[in-house]
């Protein structure tokens, strides 16, 4: 399922990052790589704030749909 559908407080493992090369590279630079653990801290209108690799990152709904957990 996409990250935008994960429940608040749920710890998920990233299975796949899709999208074009530029999108994948952008998300990889933020720490969204296959096998990483990600925790959803907040979700408002599809936009999510997550904790990944001891950092808080906010991503919009479009980017969250490219991250499969």
mmCIF file of N, CA and C in Angstrom:
data_model
loop_
_atom_site.group_PDB
_atom_site.id
_atom_site.type_symbol
_atom_site.label_atom_id
_atom_site.label_comp_id
_atom_site.label_asym_id
_atom_site.label_seq_id
_atom_site.Cartn_x
_atom_site.Cartn_y
_atom_site.Cartn_z
ATOM 1 N N UNK A 1 0.848 -1.186 0.000
ATOM 2 C CA UNK A 1 0.000 0.000 0.000
ATOM 3 C C UNK A 1 0.887 1.241 0.000
ATOM 4 N N UNK A 2 0.386 2.338 -0.502
ATOM 5 C CA UNK A 2 1.186 3.569 -0.498
ATOM 6 C C UNK A 2 1.314 4.146 0.914
ATOM 7 N N UNK A 3 2.379 4.878 1.138
ATOM 8 C CA UNK A 3 2.642 5.473 2.449
ATOM 9 C C UNK A 3 1.512 6.398 2.883
ATOM 10 N N UNK A 4 0.842 7.038 1.937
ATOM 11 C CA UNK A 4 -0.247 7.966 2.275
ATOM 12 C C UNK A 4 -1.420 7.260 2.947
ATOM 13 N N UNK A 5 -1.502 5.929 2.843
ATOM 14 C CA UNK A 5 -2.601 5.178 3.456
ATOM 15 C C UNK A 5 -2.215 4.540 4.787
ATOM 16 N N UNK A 6 -0.976 4.670 5.212
ATOM 17 C CA UNK A 6 -0.524 4.069 6.474
ATOM 18 C C UNK A 6 -1.149 4.811 7.660
ATOM 19 N N UNK A 7 -1.395 4.069 8.723
ATOM 20 C CA UNK A 7 -2.010 4.645 9.919
ATOM 21 C C UNK A 7 -0.981 5.446 10.714
ATOM 22 N N UNK A 8 -1.468 6.455 11.434
ATOM 23 C CA UNK A 8 -0.597 7.275 12.275
ATOM 24 C C UNK A 8 -0.016 6.408 13.393
ATOM 25 N N UNK A 9 1.287 6.522 13.600
ATOM 26 C CA UNK A 9 1.974 5.740 14.613
ATOM 27 C C UNK A 9 2.458 4.388 14.132
ATOM 28 N N UNK A 10 2.072 4.010 12.934
ATOM 29 C CA UNK A 10 2.452 2.712 12.388
ATOM 30 C C UNK A 10 3.893 2.746 11.869
ATOM 31 N N UNK A 11 4.662 1.736 12.236
ATOM 32 C CA UNK A 11 6.029 1.591 11.727
ATOM 33 C C UNK A 11 5.972 0.667 10.520
ATOM 34 N N UNK A 12 6.410 1.170 9.376
ATOM 35 C CA UNK A 12 6.349 0.409 8.128
ATOM 36 C C UNK A 12 7.750 0.245 7.559
ATOM 37 N N UNK A 13 7.908 -0.751 6.716
ATOM 38 C CA UNK A 13 9.155 -0.952 5.988
ATOM 39 C C UNK A 13 8.910 -0.600 4.529
ATOM 40 N N UNK A 14 9.789 0.175 3.950
ATOM 41 C CA UNK A 14 9.633 0.583 2.554
ATOM 42 C C UNK A 14 9.933 -0.617 1.658
ATOM 43 N N UNK A 15 8.973 -0.955 0.805
ATOM 44 C CA UNK A 15 9.114 -2.091 -0.110
ATOM 45 C C UNK A 15 9.620 -1.659 -1.479
ATOM 46 N N UNK A 16 9.142 -0.483 -1.941
ATOM 47 C CA UNK A 16 9.484 -0.036 -3.287
ATOM 48 C C UNK A 16 9.240 1.457 -3.385
ATOM 49 N N UNK A 17 10.062 2.142 -4.164
ATOM 50 C CA UNK A 17 9.872 3.559 -4.467
ATOM 51 C C UNK A 17 9.698 3.657 -5.980
ATOM 52 N N UNK A 18 8.545 4.165 -6.404
ATOM 53 C CA UNK A 18 8.250 4.243 -7.838
ATOM 54 C C UNK A 18 8.339 5.687 -8.319
ATOM 55 N N UNK A 19 7.990 5.891 -9.564
ATOM 56 C CA UNK A 19 8.031 7.228 -10.148
ATOM 57 C C UNK A 19 9.161 7.332 -11.146
ATOM 58 N N UNK A 20 9.307 8.517 -11.712
ATOM 59 C CA UNK A 20 10.388 8.707 -12.686
ATOM 60 C C UNK A 20 11.733 8.804 -11.959
ATOM 61 N N UNK A 21 12.804 8.818 -12.711
ATOM 62 C CA UNK A 21 14.160 8.804 -12.136
ATOM 63 C C UNK A 21 14.388 9.987 -11.198
ATOM 64 N N UNK A 22 13.915 11.154 -11.580
ATOM 65 C CA UNK A 22 14.101 12.356 -10.755
ATOM 66 C C UNK A 22 13.383 12.223 -9.419
ATOM 67 N N UNK A 23 12.157 11.710 -9.437
ATOM 68 C CA UNK A 23 11.389 11.522 -8.205
ATOM 69 C C UNK A 23 12.054 10.502 -7.302
ATOM 70 N N UNK A 24 12.475 9.370 -7.858
ATOM 71 C CA UNK A 24 13.137 8.335 -7.064
ATOM 72 C C UNK A 24 14.427 8.856 -6.433
ATOM 73 N N UNK A 25 15.199 9.612 -7.190
ATOM 74 C CA UNK A 25 16.460 10.158 -6.666
ATOM 75 C C UNK A 25 16.187 11.156 -5.543
ATOM 76 N N UNK A 26 15.175 12.000 -5.707
ATOM 77 C CA UNK A 26 14.808 12.974 -4.676
ATOM 78 C C UNK A 26 14.427 12.266 -3.379
ATOM 79 N N UNK A 27 13.569 11.249 -3.482
ATOM 80 C CA UNK A 27 13.135 10.530 -2.288
ATOM 81 C C UNK A 27 14.289 9.747 -1.659
ATOM 82 N N UNK A 28 15.172 9.200 -2.491
ATOM 83 C CA UNK A 28 16.333 8.484 -1.977
ATOM 84 C C UNK A 28 17.244 9.414 -1.188
ATOM 85 N N UNK A 29 17.408 10.639 -1.659
ATOM 86 C CA UNK A 29 18.233 11.616 -0.947
ATOM 87 C C UNK A 29 17.635 12.004 0.399
ATOM 88 N N UNK A 30 16.312 11.893 0.528
ATOM 89 C CA UNK A 30 15.652 12.167 1.806
ATOM 90 C C UNK A 30 15.733 10.978 2.757
ATOM 91 N N UNK A 31 16.160 9.812 2.245
ATOM 92 C CA UNK A 31 16.291 8.623 3.087
ATOM 93 C C UNK A 31 15.282 7.537 2.787
ATOM 94 N N UNK A 32 14.416 7.746 1.816
ATOM 95 C CA UNK A 32 13.398 6.759 1.470
ATOM 96 C C UNK A 32 13.985 5.721 0.520
ATOM 97 N N UNK A 33 14.654 4.711 1.096
ATOM 98 C CA UNK A 33 15.252 3.638 0.307
ATOM 99 C C UNK A 33 14.620 2.309 0.730
ATOM 100 N N UNK A 34 14.627 1.358 -0.172
ATOM 101 C CA UNK A 34 14.044 0.046 0.082
ATOM 102 C C UNK A 34 14.668 -0.583 1.320
ATOM 103 N N UNK A 35 13.802 -1.084 2.219
ATOM 104 C CA UNK A 35 14.261 -1.731 3.440
ATOM 105 C C UNK A 35 14.322 -0.830 4.653
ATOM 106 N N UNK A 36 14.185 0.480 4.473
ATOM 107 C CA UNK A 36 14.239 1.416 5.600
ATOM 108 C C UNK A 36 12.921 1.398 6.370
ATOM 109 N N UNK A 37 13.021 1.605 7.671
ATOM 110 C CA UNK A 37 11.825 1.710 8.513
ATOM 111 C C UNK A 37 11.373 3.166 8.536
ATOM 112 N N UNK A 38 10.060 3.352 8.434
ATOM 113 C CA UNK A 38 9.488 4.695 8.440
ATOM 114 C C UNK A 38 8.270 4.690 9.355
ATOM 115 N N UNK A 39 8.135 5.736 10.172
ATOM 116 C CA UNK A 39 7.012 5.866 11.091
ATOM 117 C C UNK A 39 6.192 7.094 10.711
ATOM 118 N N UNK A 40 4.895 6.915 10.551
ATOM 119 C CA UNK A 40 4.009 8.032 10.225
ATOM 120 C C UNK A 40 3.683 8.773 11.511
ATOM 121 N N UNK A 41 4.042 10.059 11.570
ATOM 122 C CA UNK A 41 3.789 10.869 12.766
ATOM 123 C C UNK A 41 2.484 11.651 12.662
ATOM 124 N N UNK A 42 2.165 12.117 11.455
ATOM 125 C CA UNK A 42 0.969 12.924 11.250
ATOM 126 C C UNK A 42 0.535 12.806 9.803
ATOM 127 N N UNK A 43 -0.765 12.877 9.584
ATOM 128 C CA UNK A 43 -1.305 12.840 8.222
ATOM 129 C C UNK A 43 -2.477 13.807 8.151
ATOM 130 N N UNK A 44 -2.355 14.812 7.294
ATOM 131 C CA UNK A 44 -3.417 15.799 7.125
ATOM 132 C C UNK A 44 -3.687 15.967 5.638
ATOM 133 N N UNK A 45 -4.854 15.566 5.212
ATOM 134 C CA UNK A 45 -5.234 15.723 3.814
ATOM 135 C C UNK A 45 -4.341 14.973 2.839
ATOM 136 N N UNK A 46 -3.792 13.840 3.252
ATOM 137 C CA UNK A 46 -2.913 13.075 2.379
ATOM 138 C C UNK A 46 -1.448 13.439 2.520
ATOM 139 N N UNK A 47 -1.170 14.648 3.018
ATOM 140 C CA UNK A 47 0.213 15.044 3.282
ATOM 141 C C UNK A 47 0.657 14.379 4.577
ATOM 142 N N UNK A 48 1.880 13.879 4.614
ATOM 143 C CA UNK A 48 2.324 13.138 5.791
ATOM 144 C C UNK A 48 3.637 13.696 6.338
ATOM 145 N N UNK A 49 3.769 13.574 7.653
ATOM 146 C CA UNK A 49 5.031 13.857 8.329
ATOM 147 C C UNK A 49 5.500 12.513 8.867
ATOM 148 N N UNK A 50 6.712 12.139 8.503
ATOM 149 C CA UNK A 50 7.228 10.835 8.892
ATOM 150 C C UNK A 50 8.557 10.971 9.614
ATOM 151 N N UNK A 51 8.881 9.958 10.374
ATOM 152 C CA UNK A 51 10.181 9.866 11.023
ATOM 153 C C UNK A 51 10.953 8.780 10.290
ATOM 154 N N UNK A 52 12.046 9.161 9.658
ATOM 155 C CA UNK A 52 12.874 8.211 8.928
ATOM 156 C C UNK A 52 14.336 8.513 9.224
ATOM 157 N N UNK A 53 15.061 7.487 9.641
ATOM 158 C CA UNK A 53 16.485 7.627 9.973
ATOM 159 C C UNK A 53 16.732 8.789 10.943
ATOM 160 N N UNK A 54 15.958 8.833 12.017
ATOM 161 C CA UNK A 54 16.082 9.849 13.077
ATOM 162 C C UNK A 54 15.872 11.270 12.592
ATOM 163 N N UNK A 55 15.123 11.451 11.525
ATOM 164 C CA UNK A 55 14.785 12.786 11.013
ATOM 165 C C UNK A 55 13.295 12.846 10.726
ATOM 166 N N UNK A 56 12.734 14.028 10.905
ATOM 167 C CA UNK A 56 11.334 14.246 10.541
ATOM 168 C C UNK A 56 11.284 14.867 9.161
ATOM 169 N N UNK A 57 10.476 14.271 8.298
ATOM 170 C CA UNK A 57 10.366 14.739 6.918
ATOM 171 C C UNK A 57 8.885 14.876 6.581
ATOM 172 N N UNK A 58 8.538 16.001 5.972
ATOM 173 C CA UNK A 58 7.164 16.213 5.502
ATOM 174 C C UNK A 58 7.152 16.044 3.985
ATOM 175 N N UNK A 59 6.226 15.232 3.501
ATOM 176 C CA UNK A 59 6.094 15.056 2.053
ATOM 177 C C UNK A 59 4.628 15.185 1.678
ATOM 178 N N UNK A 60 4.395 15.652 0.463
ATOM 179 C CA UNK A 60 3.014 15.844 0.025
ATOM 180 C C UNK A 60 2.404 14.523 -0.423
ATOM 181 N N UNK A 61 1.117 14.553 -0.694
ATOM 182 C CA UNK A 61 0.371 13.341 -1.032
ATOM 183 C C UNK A 61 0.907 12.682 -2.293
ATOM 184 N N UNK A 62 1.294 13.478 -3.281
ATOM 185 C CA UNK A 62 1.801 12.922 -4.532
ATOM 186 C C UNK A 62 3.074 12.119 -4.306
ATOM 187 N N UNK A 63 4.001 12.651 -3.519
ATOM 188 C CA UNK A 63 5.238 11.935 -3.227
ATOM 189 C C UNK A 63 4.961 10.697 -2.378
ATOM 190 N N UNK A 64 4.035 10.815 -1.431
ATOM 191 C CA UNK A 64 3.711 9.678 -0.552
ATOM 192 C C UNK A 64 3.110 8.519 -1.344
ATOM 193 N N UNK A 65 2.431 8.819 -2.444
ATOM 194 C CA UNK A 65 1.852 7.742 -3.266
ATOM 195 C C UNK A 65 2.927 6.953 -4.003
ATOM 196 N N UNK A 66 4.116 7.505 -4.172
ATOM 197 C CA UNK A 66 5.202 6.803 -4.855
ATOM 198 C C UNK A 66 5.958 5.854 -3.930
ATOM 199 N N UNK A 67 5.709 5.936 -2.626
ATOM 200 C CA UNK A 67 6.421 5.104 -1.652
ATOM 201 C C UNK A 67 5.504 3.967 -1.208
ATOM 202 N N UNK A 68 5.878 2.733 -1.563
ATOM 203 C CA UNK A 68 5.078 1.564 -1.196
ATOM 204 C C UNK A 68 5.657 0.926 0.053
ATOM 205 N N UNK A 69 4.764 0.639 1.006
ATOM 206 C CA UNK A 69 5.190 0.033 2.270
ATOM 207 C C UNK A 69 4.489 -1.293 2.467
#
